Amino acid sequence: MNFAQFPRVFLGHLNTPLEPLDNLSEALGGPTIWMKRDDCTGMSTGGNKTRKLEFLYGEAVKQGADIVLTQGATQSNHARQTAAFAAKLGLDCHILLEDRTKKTDDDYTRSGNVLLDKLHGASVEYHELTADMNAEMEKVADRMRAEGRNPYTIPGGGSNPTGALGYANCALELVSEFNDLDMQVDHIVHATGSAGTQAGLIAGLKAMNVNIPLLGIGVRAPKDKQEENVYKLACATAEKLGCPGVVKREDVVANCDYVGEGYGFPAESTIEAIKMLAELEGILMDPVYSGKGMAGLIDLIRKGHFKESDNIVFVHTGGSAALFAYRNDFQYN
Ligand SMILES: *Cc1c(COP(=O)(O)O)cnc(C)c1O
């Protein structure tokens, strides 16, 4: 896996820390839990999109783009980080935000990530729930081309083979850390949405012939659909890396039992997980992604899914900026 062959902008704070969560492990009385702190990747409070955007913006710059377009849910972390990269690189940024929740309160529609999109100077347009937002975005890009601009479009979540390279590279970072610590890791767990994180990780692991089981906790789609999305993208990513065929369908495992009411709606277990990590570890999870991923991990530990002797690494994908959009879900005075 030669990542230097791909254009890249080096704006992330990498490598991210790998830390033991002693208090959480003790409270759950189960396996030893470690956290890969990809909430600390830098660029507008950090998160998993930083690693993807390093490669996506590498391509945008190489193609001489003058404006970058992307799309996401109203409280998209990906949109916020895309806006921050554009600001740093002196490019314009235009974001299409899709209303997936029909929430109308000010916190949701104006605070959190929406505030930060605007603070980074991005222009924003709002859409109702739409079947194919990437297609909507391409229409806007075509209009811009007709006006003489050179737009670069990034799909939702930055999840294409270029973006997923960031997480194949993260797999390399993780495995080298495990080796340096002489650490036998039994499971890697993280939240999975638009599929790029899991696809990149599995492509990277399999390209190195590392067979640590990877579990994605879903935040939107049902299990079959989520696994199929991840599998397709993982195969394409492995091919881009020069290792076609290393990913098998059975390498892709998602558990979609923790979605709750739907995308963008924290379940009771999400809120409990966020509070546990805040109170026990001083770590901020988010209500849409990492909080659901952590709720899944906690519940699986309680159900005895893992051995007490296991080492589990949870990849914290970030998202804390969205907490301020979900103030009401915590019911503090
Ligand atoms: C986008 C996102 C995810 C999901 O990653 P995908 O690559 O889209 O599957 C997880 N956590 C946070 C905080 C995110 O913003």
PDB file of C-alpha atoms in Angstrom, residues 24-177:
ATOM      1  CA  LEU A  24     -15.196   2.453  31.135  1.00  0.00           C
ATOM      2  CA  SER A  25     -13.621  -1.023  31.040  1.00  0.00           C
ATOM      3  CA  GLU A  26     -13.924  -1.234  34.823  1.00  0.00           C
ATOM      4  CA  ALA A  27     -17.516   0.038  34.897  1.00  0.00           C
ATOM      5  CA  LEU A  28     -18.567  -2.590  32.364  1.00  0.00           C
ATOM      6  CA  GLY A  29     -16.490  -5.352  33.949  1.00  0.00           C
ATOM      7  CA  GLY A  30     -15.782  -6.798  30.534  1.00  0.00           C
ATOM      8  CA  PRO A  31     -12.944  -6.693  28.002  1.00  0.00           C
ATOM      9  CA  THR A  32     -10.193  -4.076  27.864  1.00  0.00           C
ATOM     10  CA  ILE A  33     -11.384  -1.137  25.765  1.00  0.00           C
ATOM     11  CA  TRP A  34      -9.012   1.103  23.842  1.00  0.00           C
ATOM     12  CA  MET A  35      -9.959   4.172  21.855  1.00  0.00           C
ATOM     13  CA  LYS A  36      -8.392   5.407  18.629  1.00  0.00           C
ATOM     14  CA  ARG A  37      -8.893   9.153  18.987  1.00  0.00           C
ATOM     15  CA  ASP A  38      -9.958  10.105  15.477  1.00  0.00           C
ATOM     16  CA  ASP A  39     -12.078  12.773  17.134  1.00  0.00           C
ATOM     17  CA  CYS A  40      -8.711  14.553  17.478  1.00  0.00           C
ATOM     18  CA  THR A  41      -7.738  14.777  13.808  1.00  0.00           C
ATOM     19  CA  GLY A  42      -7.890  18.577  13.713  1.00  0.00           C
ATOM     20  CA  MET A  43      -9.739  20.755  11.143  1.00  0.00           C
ATOM     21  CA  SER A  44     -12.716  22.387  12.846  1.00  0.00           C
ATOM     22  CA  THR A  45     -12.974  20.138  15.952  1.00  0.00           C
ATOM     23  CA  GLY A  46     -11.799  17.016  14.088  1.00  0.00           C
ATOM     24  CA  GLY A  47     -13.491  13.746  13.183  1.00  0.00           C
ATOM     25  CA  ASN A  48     -13.178  10.963  10.652  1.00  0.00           C
ATOM     26  CA  LYS A  49     -13.749  13.141   7.583  1.00  0.00           C
ATOM     27  CA  THR A  50     -10.290  14.711   7.994  1.00  0.00           C
ATOM     28  CA  ARG A  51      -8.518  11.555   6.811  1.00  0.00           C
ATOM     29  CA  LYS A  52     -10.799  11.264   3.770  1.00  0.00           C
ATOM     30  CA  LEU A  53     -10.616  14.938   2.892  1.00  0.00           C
ATOM     31  CA  GLU A  54      -6.812  14.896   2.842  1.00  0.00           C
ATOM     32  CA  PHE A  55      -7.018  12.667  -0.245  1.00  0.00           C
ATOM     33  CA  LEU A  56     -10.161  14.240  -1.736  1.00  0.00           C
ATOM     34  CA  TYR A  57      -8.719  17.758  -1.538  1.00  0.00           C
ATOM     35  CA  GLY A  58      -5.439  16.408  -2.880  1.00  0.00           C
ATOM     36  CA  GLU A  59      -7.386  15.543  -6.024  1.00  0.00           C
ATOM     37  CA  ALA A  60      -9.342  18.828  -6.024  1.00  0.00           C
ATOM     38  CA  VAL A  61      -6.142  20.868  -5.872  1.00  0.00           C
ATOM     39  CA  LYS A  62      -4.479  18.738  -8.557  1.00  0.00           C
ATOM     40  CA  GLN A  63      -7.478  19.301 -10.847  1.00  0.00           C
ATOM     41  CA  GLY A  64      -7.269  23.063 -10.303  1.00  0.00           C
ATOM     42  CA  ALA A  65     -10.721  23.301  -8.742  1.00  0.00           C
ATOM     43  CA  ASP A  66     -11.814  26.756  -7.597  1.00  0.00           C
ATOM     44  CA  ILE A  67     -14.896  25.600  -5.668  1.00  0.00           C
ATOM     45  CA  VAL A  68     -15.711  22.395  -3.778  1.00  0.00           C
ATOM     46  CA  LEU A  69     -19.269  21.080  -3.459  1.00  0.00           C
ATOM     47  CA  THR A  70     -20.586  18.495  -1.081  1.00  0.00           C
ATOM     48  CA  GLN A  71     -23.864  17.409   0.474  1.00  0.00           C
ATOM     49  CA  GLY A  72     -25.093  15.947   3.746  1.00  0.00           C
ATOM     50  CA  ALA A  73     -27.723  16.047   6.464  1.00  0.00           C
ATOM     51  CA  THR A  74     -28.410  19.402   8.129  1.00  0.00           C
ATOM     52  CA  GLN A  75     -26.032  18.551  10.985  1.00  0.00           C
ATOM     53  CA  SER A  76     -23.432  16.910   8.727  1.00  0.00           C
ATOM     54  CA  ASN A  77     -19.963  16.721  10.268  1.00  0.00           C
ATOM     55  CA  HIS A  78     -18.610  16.004   6.812  1.00  0.00           C
ATOM     56  CA  ALA A  79     -19.999  19.306   5.478  1.00  0.00           C
ATOM     57  CA  ARG A  80     -18.396  21.228   8.346  1.00  0.00           C
ATOM     58  CA  GLN A  81     -14.984  19.657   7.776  1.00  0.00           C
ATOM     59  CA  THR A  82     -15.248  20.121   4.006  1.00  0.00           C
ATOM     60  CA  ALA A  83     -15.894  23.829   4.617  1.00  0.00           C
ATOM     61  CA  ALA A  84     -12.847  24.045   6.903  1.00  0.00           C
ATOM     62  CA  PHE A  85     -10.536  22.438   4.318  1.00  0.00           C
ATOM     63  CA  ALA A  86     -11.784  24.836   1.640  1.00  0.00           C
ATOM     64  CA  ALA A  87     -11.119  27.787   3.939  1.00  0.00           C
ATOM     65  CA  LYS A  88      -7.565  26.649   4.650  1.00  0.00           C
ATOM     66  CA  LEU A  89      -6.822  25.975   0.973  1.00  0.00           C
ATOM     67  CA  GLY A  90      -8.330  29.233  -0.263  1.00  0.00           C
ATOM     68  CA  LEU A  91     -11.116  27.545  -2.252  1.00  0.00           C
ATOM     69  CA  ASP A  92     -14.810  28.392  -2.269  1.00  0.00           C
ATOM     70  CA  CYS A  93     -17.194  25.852  -0.762  1.00  0.00           C
ATOM     71  CA  HIS A  94     -20.865  25.228  -1.488  1.00  0.00           C
ATOM     72  CA  ILE A  95     -22.915  22.827   0.600  1.00  0.00           C
ATOM     73  CA  LEU A  96     -26.305  21.196  -0.033  1.00  0.00           C
ATOM     74  CA  LEU A  97     -27.954  20.308   3.271  1.00  0.00           C
ATOM     75  CA  GLU A  98     -30.760  17.752   3.305  1.00  0.00           C
ATOM     76  CA  ASP A  99     -33.496  17.823   5.943  1.00  0.00           C
ATOM     77  CA  ARG A 100     -33.592  14.180   7.084  1.00  0.00           C
ATOM     78  CA  THR A 101     -35.207  14.763  10.483  1.00  0.00           C
ATOM     79  CA  LYS A 102     -37.842  17.510  10.011  1.00  0.00           C
ATOM     80  CA  LYS A 103     -36.582  19.053  13.255  1.00  0.00           C
ATOM     81  CA  THR A 104     -37.464  22.737  13.332  1.00  0.00           C
ATOM     82  CA  ASP A 105     -35.884  23.985  16.557  1.00  0.00           C
ATOM     83  CA  ASP A 106     -33.212  26.688  16.362  1.00  0.00           C
ATOM     84  CA  ASP A 107     -30.496  24.516  17.900  1.00  0.00           C
ATOM     85  CA  TYR A 108     -30.843  21.946  15.144  1.00  0.00           C
ATOM     86  CA  THR A 109     -31.329  24.264  12.198  1.00  0.00           C
ATOM     87  CA  ARG A 110     -28.801  26.962  13.126  1.00  0.00           C
ATOM     88  CA  SER A 111     -26.322  25.817  15.787  1.00  0.00           C
ATOM     89  CA  GLY A 112     -23.751  23.010  15.899  1.00  0.00           C
ATOM     90  CA  ASN A 113     -22.371  22.128  12.477  1.00  0.00           C
ATOM     91  CA  VAL A 114     -24.603  24.598  10.607  1.00  0.00           C
ATOM     92  CA  LEU A 115     -23.059  27.508  12.507  1.00  0.00           C
ATOM     93  CA  LEU A 116     -19.574  26.195  11.750  1.00  0.00           C
ATOM     94  CA  ASP A 117     -20.302  25.695   8.001  1.00  0.00           C
ATOM     95  CA  LYS A 118     -21.132  29.389   7.825  1.00  0.00           C
ATOM     96  CA  LEU A 119     -18.256  30.431  10.058  1.00  0.00           C
ATOM     97  CA  HIS A 120     -15.867  28.794   7.576  1.00  0.00           C
ATOM     98  CA  GLY A 121     -17.415  30.875   4.808  1.00  0.00           C
ATOM     99  CA  ALA A 122     -19.306  28.139   2.942  1.00  0.00           C
ATOM    100  CA  SER A 123     -22.510  28.969   1.075  1.00  0.00           C
ATOM    101  CA  VAL A 124     -25.403  26.709   2.016  1.00  0.00           C
ATOM    102  CA  GLU A 125     -28.591  25.660   0.240  1.00  0.00           C
ATOM    103  CA  TYR A 126     -31.351  23.649   1.901  1.00  0.00           C
ATOM    104  CA  HIS A 127     -33.213  20.635   0.489  1.00  0.00           C
ATOM    105  CA  GLU A 128     -36.115  18.484   1.593  1.00  0.00           C
ATOM    106  CA  LEU A 129     -35.480  14.745   1.983  1.00  0.00           C
ATOM    107  CA  THR A 130     -34.351  13.737  -1.528  1.00  0.00           C
ATOM    108  CA  ALA A 131     -33.824  10.355  -3.179  1.00  0.00           C
ATOM    109  CA  ASP A 132     -30.413  11.165  -4.678  1.00  0.00           C
ATOM    110  CA  MET A 133     -28.641  14.160  -3.200  1.00  0.00           C
ATOM    111  CA  ASN A 134     -25.415  13.396  -5.078  1.00  0.00           C
ATOM    112  CA  ALA A 135     -27.368  13.814  -8.338  1.00  0.00           C
ATOM    113  CA  GLU A 136     -28.762  17.156  -7.072  1.00  0.00           C
ATOM    114  CA  MET A 137     -25.222  18.255  -6.320  1.00  0.00           C
ATOM    115  CA  GLU A 138     -24.007  17.286  -9.802  1.00  0.00           C
ATOM    116  CA  LYS A 139     -26.767  19.448 -11.302  1.00  0.00           C
ATOM    117  CA  VAL A 140     -25.496  22.424  -9.322  1.00  0.00           C
ATOM    118  CA  ALA A 141     -21.931  21.631 -10.421  1.00  0.00           C
ATOM    119  CA  ASP A 142     -23.033  21.525 -14.083  1.00  0.00           C
ATOM    120  CA  ARG A 143     -24.609  24.962 -13.713  1.00  0.00           C
ATOM    121  CA  MET A 144     -21.351  26.254 -12.251  1.00  0.00           C
ATOM    122  CA  ARG A 145     -19.330  24.790 -15.136  1.00  0.00           C
ATOM    123  CA  ALA A 146     -21.630  26.550 -17.583  1.00  0.00           C
ATOM    124  CA  GLU A 147     -20.765  29.768 -15.737  1.00  0.00           C
ATOM    125  CA  GLY A 148     -17.047  29.117 -16.234  1.00  0.00           C
ATOM    126  CA  ARG A 149     -16.166  27.744 -12.818  1.00  0.00           C
ATOM    127  CA  ASN A 150     -14.204  24.558 -12.071  1.00  0.00           C
ATOM    128  CA  PRO A 151     -16.073  22.715  -9.309  1.00  0.00           C
ATOM    129  CA  TYR A 152     -14.880  19.537  -7.567  1.00  0.00           C
ATOM    130  CA  THR A 153     -17.717  17.459  -6.115  1.00  0.00           C
ATOM    131  CA  ILE A 154     -17.388  15.256  -3.027  1.00  0.00           C
ATOM    132  CA  PRO A 155     -20.141  12.665  -2.443  1.00  0.00           C
ATOM    133  CA  GLY A 156     -21.965  12.464   0.895  1.00  0.00           C
ATOM    134  CA  GLY A 157     -19.621  11.545   3.735  1.00  0.00           C
ATOM    135  CA  GLY A 158     -16.632  11.719   1.372  1.00  0.00           C
ATOM    136  CA  SER A 159     -17.299   8.039   0.733  1.00  0.00           C
ATOM    137  CA  ASN A 160     -15.760   7.036  -2.580  1.00  0.00           C
ATOM    138  CA  PRO A 161     -12.517   5.106  -3.197  1.00  0.00           C
ATOM    139  CA  THR A 162     -10.450   8.303  -2.944  1.00  0.00           C
ATOM    140  CA  GLY A 163     -11.901   9.268   0.450  1.00  0.00           C
ATOM    141  CA  ALA A 164     -11.713   5.690   1.728  1.00  0.00           C
ATOM    142  CA  LEU A 165      -7.942   5.750   1.162  1.00  0.00           C
ATOM    143  CA  GLY A 166      -7.795   7.819   4.354  1.00  0.00           C
ATOM    144  CA  TYR A 167      -9.105   4.860   6.334  1.00  0.00           C
ATOM    145  CA  ALA A 168      -6.955   2.291   4.557  1.00  0.00           C
ATOM    146  CA  ASN A 169      -4.085   4.487   5.728  1.00  0.00           C
ATOM    147  CA  CYS A 170      -5.612   4.500   9.226  1.00  0.00           C
ATOM    148  CA  ALA A 171      -5.565   0.687   9.177  1.00  0.00           C
ATOM    149  CA  LEU A 172      -1.831   0.881   8.489  1.00  0.00           C
ATOM    150  CA  GLU A 173      -1.423   3.374  11.360  1.00  0.00           C
ATOM    151  CA  LEU A 174      -3.404   1.142  13.737  1.00  0.00           C
ATOM    152  CA  VAL A 175      -1.591  -2.076  12.907  1.00  0.00           C
ATOM    153  CA  SER A 176       1.778  -0.413  13.290  1.00  0.00           C
ATOM    154  CA  GLU A 177       0.697   0.910  16.707  1.00  0.00           C
TER     155      GLU A 177
END
